[in-house]
PDB file of C-alpha atoms in Angstrom:
ATOM      1  CA  MET A 108     -43.317 -22.904 -56.142  1.00 45.00           C
ATOM      2  CA  HIS A 109     -41.298 -21.362 -58.592  1.00 45.00           C
ATOM      3  CA  LEU A 110     -39.812 -18.167 -57.288  1.00 48.00           C
ATOM      4  CA  GLY A 111     -39.142 -15.178 -59.906  1.00 47.00           C
ATOM      5  CA  PRO A 112     -35.734 -13.773 -60.966  1.00 51.00           C
ATOM      6  CA  SER A 113     -36.202 -10.631 -58.383  1.00 51.00           C
ATOM      7  CA  VAL A 114     -36.562 -12.762 -55.491  1.00 47.00           C
ATOM      8  CA  THR A 115     -33.451 -14.950 -56.406  1.00 58.00           C
ATOM      9  CA  VAL A 116     -31.611 -11.481 -57.249  1.00 49.00           C
ATOM     10  CA  GLU A 117     -32.375 -10.062 -53.647  1.00 53.00           C
ATOM     11  CA  SER A 118     -31.569 -13.676 -51.952  1.00 56.00           C
ATOM     12  CA  SER A 119     -28.057 -13.585 -53.749  1.00 61.00           C
ATOM     13  CA  ARG A 120     -27.545  -9.975 -52.497  1.00 68.00           C
ATOM     14  CA  ASN A 121     -28.505 -10.736 -48.970  1.00 61.00           C
ATOM     15  CA  SER A 122     -25.756 -13.847 -49.532  1.00 66.00           C
ATOM     16  CA  ASP A 123     -23.181 -11.652 -50.808  1.00 70.00           C
ATOM     17  CA  ARG A 124     -23.830  -8.943 -48.009  1.00 81.00           C
ATOM     18  CA  LEU A 125     -23.521 -11.455 -45.134  1.00 78.00           C
ATOM     19  CA  GLY A 126     -20.330 -12.583 -46.760  1.00 82.00           C
ATOM     20  CA  LEU A 127     -18.874  -9.374 -46.713  1.00 85.00           C
ATOM     21  CA  LEU A 128     -20.121  -8.866 -42.994  1.00 88.00           C
ATOM     22  CA  LEU A 129     -18.487 -12.060 -42.123  1.00 89.00           C
ATOM     23  CA  ALA A 130     -15.138 -11.565 -43.640  1.00 90.00           C
ATOM     24  CA  ILE A 131     -14.921  -8.146 -41.812  1.00 91.00           C
ATOM     25  CA  LEU A 132     -15.745 -10.214 -38.881  1.00 91.00           C
ATOM     26  CA  LEU A 133     -13.243 -12.555 -39.317  1.00 91.00           C
ATOM     27  CA  ALA A 134     -10.823  -9.692 -39.997  1.00 92.00           C
ATOM     28  CA  LEU A 135     -11.953  -7.604 -36.727  1.00 92.00           C
ATOM     29  CA  THR A 136     -11.840 -10.925 -34.581  1.00 93.00           C
ATOM     30  CA  GLY A 137      -8.335 -11.541 -35.828  1.00 91.00           C
ATOM     31  CA  LEU A 138      -7.250  -8.072 -34.900  1.00 93.00           C
ATOM     32  CA  LEU A 139      -8.858  -8.495 -31.457  1.00 93.00           C
ATOM     33  CA  GLY A 140      -6.867 -11.850 -31.054  1.00 92.00           C
ATOM     34  CA  ALA A 141      -3.557  -9.908 -31.623  1.00 93.00           C
ATOM     35  CA  LEU A 142      -4.229  -7.188 -29.423  1.00 93.00           C
ATOM     36  CA  THR A 143      -5.768  -9.506 -26.607  1.00 92.00           C
ATOM     37  CA  ALA A 144      -2.487 -11.426 -26.858  1.00 93.00           C
ATOM     38  CA  TRP A 145      -0.129  -8.296 -26.890  1.00 94.00           C
ATOM     39  CA  ARG A 146      -1.994  -6.826 -23.743  1.00 93.00           C
ATOM     40  CA  LEU A 147      -2.015 -10.299 -22.022  1.00 93.00           C
ATOM     41  CA  SER A 148       1.797 -10.307 -22.301  1.00 94.00           C
ATOM     42  CA  GLU A 149       2.116  -7.110 -21.328  1.00 94.00           C
ATOM     43  CA  ALA A 150       0.020  -7.512 -18.407  1.00 94.00           C
ATOM     44  CA  ASP A 151       1.974 -10.937 -17.460  1.00 95.00           C
ATOM     45  CA  ARG A 152       5.032  -8.646 -17.653  1.00 96.00           C
ATOM     46  CA  ALA A 153       3.647  -5.863 -15.323  1.00 95.00           C
ATOM     47  CA  SER A 154       2.689  -8.229 -12.912  1.00 95.00           C
ATOM     48  CA  GLY A 155       5.585 -10.291 -12.777  1.00 95.00           C
ATOM     49  CA  ASP A 156       7.490  -6.766 -12.627  1.00 96.00           C
ATOM     50  CA  ALA A 157       5.618  -5.518  -9.623  1.00 96.00           C
ATOM     51  CA  ALA A 158       5.658  -8.875  -7.964  1.00 96.00           C
ATOM     52  CA  ARG A 159       9.474  -8.694  -7.898  1.00 96.00           C
ATOM     53  CA  ALA A 160       9.422  -5.087  -6.816  1.00 96.00           C
ATOM     54  CA  GLY A 161       7.294  -6.100  -3.841  1.00 96.00           C
ATOM     55  CA  LEU A 162       9.396  -8.814  -2.975  1.00 96.00           C
ATOM     56  CA  ALA A 163      12.544  -6.607  -3.177  1.00 95.00           C
ATOM     57  CA  ALA A 164      10.931  -3.917  -0.985  1.00 95.00           C
ATOM     58  CA  THR A 165      10.269  -7.180   1.475  1.00 95.00           C
ATOM     59  CA  ARG A 166      13.682  -7.895   1.426  1.00 95.00           C
ATOM     60  CA  GLU A 167      14.635  -4.169   1.743  1.00 93.00           C
ATOM     61  CA  ARG A 168      12.615  -3.681   4.708  1.00 92.00           C
ATOM     62  CA  ALA A 169      13.689  -6.615   6.736  1.00 93.00           C
ATOM     63  CA  ARG A 170      17.429  -5.558   5.812  1.00 93.00           C
ATOM     64  CA  ALA A 171      16.725  -2.186   7.336  1.00 91.00           C
ATOM     65  CA  ALA A 172      14.892  -3.520   9.990  1.00 91.00           C
ATOM     66  CA  LEU A 173      17.704  -5.321  11.249  1.00 93.00           C
ATOM     67  CA  THR A 174      20.019  -2.291  10.682  1.00 92.00           C
ATOM     68  CA  VAL A 175      17.914  -0.140  12.802  1.00 93.00           C
ATOM     69  CA  GLU A 176      17.808  -2.577  15.437  1.00 93.00           C
ATOM     70  CA  ALA A 177      21.592  -2.953  15.609  1.00 93.00           C
ATOM     71  CA  GLU A 178      21.791   0.623  15.676  1.00 93.00           C
ATOM     72  CA  VAL A 179      19.551   1.216  18.363  1.00 94.00           C
ATOM     73  CA  THR A 180      20.684  -1.612  20.182  1.00 93.00           C
ATOM     74  CA  GLN A 181      24.205  -0.485  20.198  1.00 93.00           C
ATOM     75  CA  SER A 182      23.488   3.244  21.108  1.00 93.00           C
ATOM     76  CA  GLN A 183      21.522   2.081  24.113  1.00 91.00           C
ATOM     77  CA  SER A 184      23.887  -0.322  25.038  1.00 92.00           C
ATOM     78  CA  ALA A 185      26.299   2.353  25.308  1.00 93.00           C
ATOM     79  CA  TRP A 186      24.183   4.423  27.308  1.00 91.00           C
ATOM     80  CA  LEU A 187      23.495   2.019  29.925  1.00 92.00           C
ATOM     81  CA  HIS A 188      27.232   1.603  30.112  1.00 92.00           C
ATOM     82  CA  TYR A 189      27.815   5.371  29.907  1.00 91.00           C
ATOM     83  CA  GLU A 190      25.536   5.550  33.075  1.00 90.00           C
ATOM     84  CA  LEU A 191      26.857   2.724  35.242  1.00 91.00           C
ATOM     85  CA  ALA A 192      30.297   3.941  34.722  1.00 92.00           C
ATOM     86  CA  HIS A 193      29.449   7.712  35.405  1.00 89.00           C
ATOM     87  CA  ARG A 194      27.511   6.882  38.180  1.00 90.00           C
ATOM     88  CA  ARG A 195      30.567   4.613  39.834  1.00 91.00           C
ATOM     89  CA  ALA A 196      33.218   7.455  38.769  1.00 91.00           C
ATOM     90  CA  GLU A 197      31.003   9.675  40.999  1.00 89.00           C
ATOM     91  CA  ASP A 198      30.512   6.909  44.134  1.00 89.00           C
ATOM     92  CA  LEU A 199      34.286   6.352  43.924  1.00 91.00           C
ATOM     93  CA  THR A 200      34.897  10.173  43.663  1.00 89.00           C
ATOM     94  CA  ALA A 201      33.033  10.367  46.733  1.00 88.00           C
ATOM     95  CA  ALA A 202      34.624   7.748  48.284  1.00 87.00           C
ATOM     96  CA  GLY A 203      37.957   9.096  47.843  1.00 86.00           C
ATOM     97  CA  GLN A 204      39.298   6.620  45.174  1.00 89.00           C
ATOM     98  CA  SER A 205      40.337   9.003  42.767  1.00 87.00           C
ATOM     99  CA  VAL A 206      42.540   6.823  40.545  1.00 87.00           C
ATOM    100  CA  GLU A 207      39.486   4.235  40.456  1.00 91.00           C
ATOM    101  CA  ALA A 208      37.208   6.811  39.681  1.00 88.00           C
ATOM    102  CA  LEU A 209      39.366   8.393  36.738  1.00 90.00           C
ATOM    103  CA  ARG A 210      39.320   4.914  35.561  1.00 91.00           C
ATOM    104  CA  ALA A 211      35.536   4.935  35.580  1.00 88.00           C
ATOM    105  CA  ALA A 212      35.051   8.180  34.006  1.00 89.00           C
ATOM    106  CA  LYS A 213      37.527   7.437  31.385  1.00 91.00           C
ATOM    107  CA  GLU A 214      35.029   4.395  30.409  1.00 90.00           C
ATOM    108  CA  ALA A 215      31.840   6.831  30.574  1.00 88.00           C
ATOM    109  CA  ALA A 216      33.760   9.113  28.039  1.00 89.00           C
ATOM    110  CA  ALA A 217      34.687   6.081  25.813  1.00 90.00           C
ATOM    111  CA  SER A 218      30.981   4.752  25.823  1.00 89.00           C
ATOM    112  CA  TRP A 219      29.586   8.436  25.186  1.00 90.00           C
ATOM    113  CA  GLY A 220      30.865   8.396  21.865  1.00 87.00           C
ATOM    114  CA  PHE A 221      28.555   5.425  20.563  1.00 89.00           C
ATOM    115  CA  ILE A 222      25.447   7.295  22.079  1.00 91.00           C
ATOM    116  CA  GLN A 223      22.408   9.033  19.860  1.00 90.00           C
ATOM    117  CA  SER A 224      22.532  11.854  22.793  1.00 89.00           C
ATOM    118  CA  GLN A 225      19.166  13.358  21.077  1.00 92.00           C
ATOM    119  CA  TYR A 226      17.029  10.256  22.107  1.00 93.00           C
ATOM    120  CA  ILE A 227      18.191  10.863  25.913  1.00 91.00           C
ATOM    121  CA  ARG A 228      14.876  12.287  27.537  1.00 90.00           C
ATOM    122  CA  PRO A 229      15.133  14.861  30.314  1.00 89.00           C
ATOM    123  CA  ASP A 230      14.720  12.515  33.044  1.00 87.00           C
ATOM    124  CA  GLY A 231      17.653  10.869  31.712  1.00 83.00           C
ATOM    125  CA  THR A 232      16.120   7.633  30.446  1.00 87.00           C
ATOM    126  CA  TYR A 233      16.768   6.579  26.464  1.00 91.00           C
ATOM    127  CA  ASP A 234      13.635   7.031  24.224  1.00 93.00           C
ATOM    128  CA  VAL A 235      14.317   3.825  22.045  1.00 92.00           C
ATOM    129  CA  ALA A 236      10.901   4.202  20.319  1.00 93.00           C
ATOM    130  CA  ALA A 237      11.938   7.671  18.994  1.00 94.00           C
ATOM    131  CA  HIS A 238      15.309   6.425  17.932  1.00 94.00           C
ATOM    132  CA  ARG A 239      13.773   3.365  16.051  1.00 93.00           C
ATOM    133  CA  ARG A 240      10.955   5.631  14.399  1.00 92.00           C
ATOM    134  CA  ALA A 241      13.907   8.143  13.237  1.00 93.00           C
ATOM    135  CA  SER A 242      16.180   5.771  11.938  1.00 91.00           C
ATOM    136  CA  LEU A 243      13.605   3.922  10.088  1.00 89.00           C
ATOM    137  CA  ALA A 244      12.212   6.636   8.055  1.00 88.00           C
ATOM    138  CA  GLN A 245      15.783   7.763   7.378  1.00 89.00           C
ATOM    139  CA  GLN A 246      16.093   4.607   6.159  1.00 87.00           C
ATOM    140  CA  ALA A 247      12.620   4.595   4.332  1.00 86.00           C
ATOM    141  CA  SER A 248      14.190   7.939   2.545  1.00 86.00           C
ATOM    142  CA  GLY A 249      16.883   6.334   0.493  1.00 78.00           C
ATOM    143  CA  HIS A 250      15.280   3.127   0.013  1.00 85.00           C
ATOM    144  CA  ASP A 251      11.695   1.463  -1.009  1.00 90.00           C
ATOM    145  CA  LEU A 252      10.886  -0.577   1.781  1.00 89.00           C
ATOM    146  CA  ASP A 253       6.843  -0.473   1.196  1.00 92.00           C
ATOM    147  CA  PRO A 254       6.072  -3.462  -0.532  1.00 94.00           C
ATOM    148  CA  ALA A 255       2.415  -2.997  -0.274  1.00 95.00           C
ATOM    149  CA  PRO A 256       1.913  -0.674  -3.409  1.00 95.00           C
ATOM    150  CA  HIS A 257       3.744  -3.205  -5.536  1.00 96.00           C
ATOM    151  CA  PHE A 258       1.810  -6.228  -4.630  1.00 96.00           C
ATOM    152  CA  ALA A 259      -1.365  -4.051  -4.849  1.00 96.00           C
ATOM    153  CA  ALA A 260      -0.373  -3.265  -8.769  1.00 96.00           C
ATOM    154  CA  ALA A 261       0.732  -7.057  -9.329  1.00 96.00           C
ATOM    155  CA  THR A 262      -3.021  -8.023  -7.895  1.00 96.00           C
ATOM    156  CA  ALA A 263      -4.247  -5.516 -10.552  1.00 94.00           C
ATOM    157  CA  ALA A 264      -1.973  -6.941 -13.321  1.00 94.00           C
ATOM    158  CA  ASP A 265      -3.480 -10.751 -12.564  1.00 95.00           C
ATOM    159  CA  ASP A 266      -6.938  -9.204 -12.218  1.00 93.00           C
ATOM    160  CA  GLU A 267      -6.392  -7.869 -15.768  1.00 93.00           C
ATOM    161  CA  LYS A 268      -4.721 -11.102 -17.338  1.00 93.00           C
ATOM    162  CA  HIS A 269      -8.002 -12.662 -16.192  1.00 92.00           C
ATOM    163  CA  GLN A 270     -10.054 -10.874 -18.035  1.00 92.00           C
ATOM    164  CA  LEU A 271      -8.074 -10.890 -21.168  1.00 92.00           C
ATOM    165  CA  ALA A 272      -8.011 -14.829 -20.715  1.00 92.00           C
ATOM    166  CA  LEU A 273     -11.661 -14.597 -20.855  1.00 92.00           C
ATOM    167  CA  SER A 274     -11.692 -12.347 -23.942  1.00 91.00           C
ATOM    168  CA  GLY A 275      -9.411 -14.926 -25.495  1.00 91.00           C
ATOM    169  CA  ILE A 276     -11.547 -17.746 -24.834  1.00 93.00           C
ATOM    170  CA  LEU A 277     -14.255 -15.767 -26.297  1.00 92.00           C
ATOM    171  CA  ILE A 278     -12.283 -14.852 -29.518  1.00 93.00           C
ATOM    172  CA  ALA A 279     -11.052 -18.455 -29.912  1.00 92.00           C
ATOM    173  CA  SER A 280     -14.863 -19.482 -29.542  1.00 92.00           C
ATOM    174  CA  THR A 281     -15.768 -16.811 -32.301  1.00 93.00           C
ATOM    175  CA  LEU A 282     -13.122 -17.646 -34.934  1.00 91.00           C
ATOM    176  CA  PRO A 283     -14.731 -21.430 -35.729  1.00 91.00           C
ATOM    177  CA  LEU A 284     -18.446 -20.065 -35.727  1.00 92.00           C
ATOM    178  CA  LEU A 285     -17.421 -17.264 -38.190  1.00 91.00           C
ATOM    179  CA  ALA A 286     -15.717 -19.744 -40.473  1.00 90.00           C
ATOM    180  CA  ILE A 287     -18.653 -22.311 -40.241  1.00 91.00           C
ATOM    181  CA  ALA A 288     -20.663 -19.089 -41.152  1.00 89.00           C
ATOM    182  CA  THR A 289     -18.678 -18.278 -44.085  1.00 88.00           C
ATOM    183  CA  VAL A 290     -18.393 -21.737 -45.785  1.00 86.00           C
ATOM    184  CA  THR A 291     -22.088 -22.993 -45.087  1.00 87.00           C
ATOM    185  CA  GLY A 292     -25.592 -21.712 -46.278  1.00 82.00           C
ATOM    186  CA  GLY A 293     -29.151 -21.587 -45.085  1.00 83.00           C
ATOM    187  CA  ARG A 294     -30.357 -21.731 -41.435  1.00 87.00           C
ATOM    188  CA  THR A 295     -26.625 -22.988 -40.371  1.00 89.00           C
ATOM    189  CA  ARG A 296     -24.987 -19.954 -41.897  1.00 88.00           C
ATOM    190  CA  ARG A 297     -27.246 -17.628 -40.007  1.00 87.00           C
ATOM    191  CA  PHE A 298     -26.817 -19.210 -36.611  1.00 91.00           C
ATOM    192  CA  ALA A 299     -23.362 -19.372 -36.749  1.00 91.00           C
ATOM    193  CA  ALA A 300     -23.223 -16.271 -38.229  1.00 89.00           C
ATOM    194  CA  VAL A 301     -25.597 -14.557 -35.212  1.00 91.00           C
ATOM    195  CA  ILE A 302     -24.159 -16.523 -32.169  1.00 93.00           C
ATOM    196  CA  GLY A 303     -20.302 -15.698 -33.639  1.00 91.00           C
ATOM    197  CA  GLY A 304     -21.229 -12.018 -33.806  1.00 91.00           C
ATOM    198  CA  ILE A 305     -22.401 -11.864 -30.072  1.00 92.00           C
ATOM    199  CA  LEU A 306     -19.712 -13.765 -28.811  1.00 93.00           C
ATOM    200  CA  PHE A 307     -17.614 -11.143 -31.140  1.00 92.00           C
ATOM    201  CA  VAL A 308     -19.449  -8.027 -29.352  1.00 93.00           C
ATOM    202  CA  VAL A 309     -18.892  -9.521 -25.848  1.00 93.00           C
ATOM    203  CA  SER A 310     -15.216 -10.458 -26.342  1.00 91.00           C
ATOM    204  CA  THR A 311     -14.762  -6.908 -27.481  1.00 91.00           C
ATOM    205  CA  ILE A 312     -16.748  -5.417 -24.385  1.00 92.00           C
ATOM    206  CA  VAL A 313     -14.303  -7.760 -22.278  1.00 89.00           C
ATOM    207  CA  MET A 314     -11.319  -6.334 -23.812  1.00 86.00           C
ATOM    208  CA  VAL A 315     -12.348  -2.646 -23.790  1.00 87.00           C
ATOM    209  CA  ALA A 316     -13.611  -2.878 -19.604  1.00 87.00           C
ATOM    210  CA  THR A 317      -9.470  -3.710 -19.286  1.00 82.00           C
ATOM    211  CA  TRP A 318      -8.815  -0.390 -20.217  1.00 78.00           C
ATOM    212  CA  LEU A 319     -11.680   1.304 -18.057  1.00 71.00           C
TER     213      LEU A 319
END
């Protein structure tokens, strides 16, 4: 059946409009691909920085724990040595051995200088737990000893990377379909354009979701 001039003109206009739409979609897809690649590199950098910070905090925490244990052990040992020397001095004094008592008293006095006396309980025992808590708090005030927030940030960045990688795959699938729609005609063109458009929308949604 012969088609009139008006039908031919309308078909040509529809083809031109679809061609313009495809050109716009191709440009937007390229822009979205560049944006996704940039965001992916930023997420990868953030993940690496957070992981390194977490490892540094873990090492610093271990170092601080060793430092604190050494400090607590030294103070507790000095306290025990002081107690033994002090009691020996008292026993020797009571026994009338003044020279030996004086020597023991000097040993006790020498040990006292290594004791953190604020951790001695009223009953005369040494509060190791309180000393350890206070020393760890002091270490934490000047150093980053908590790796958990850094590892959480690294995990969040990795999740973002996975979403961006999915968006990249969708974009990579969109481009050939739009290219096919640009150079073909008929049903093939319409099918490729529709599927490419759907993939573009989905990839855009996935991309936007990484900001939410």
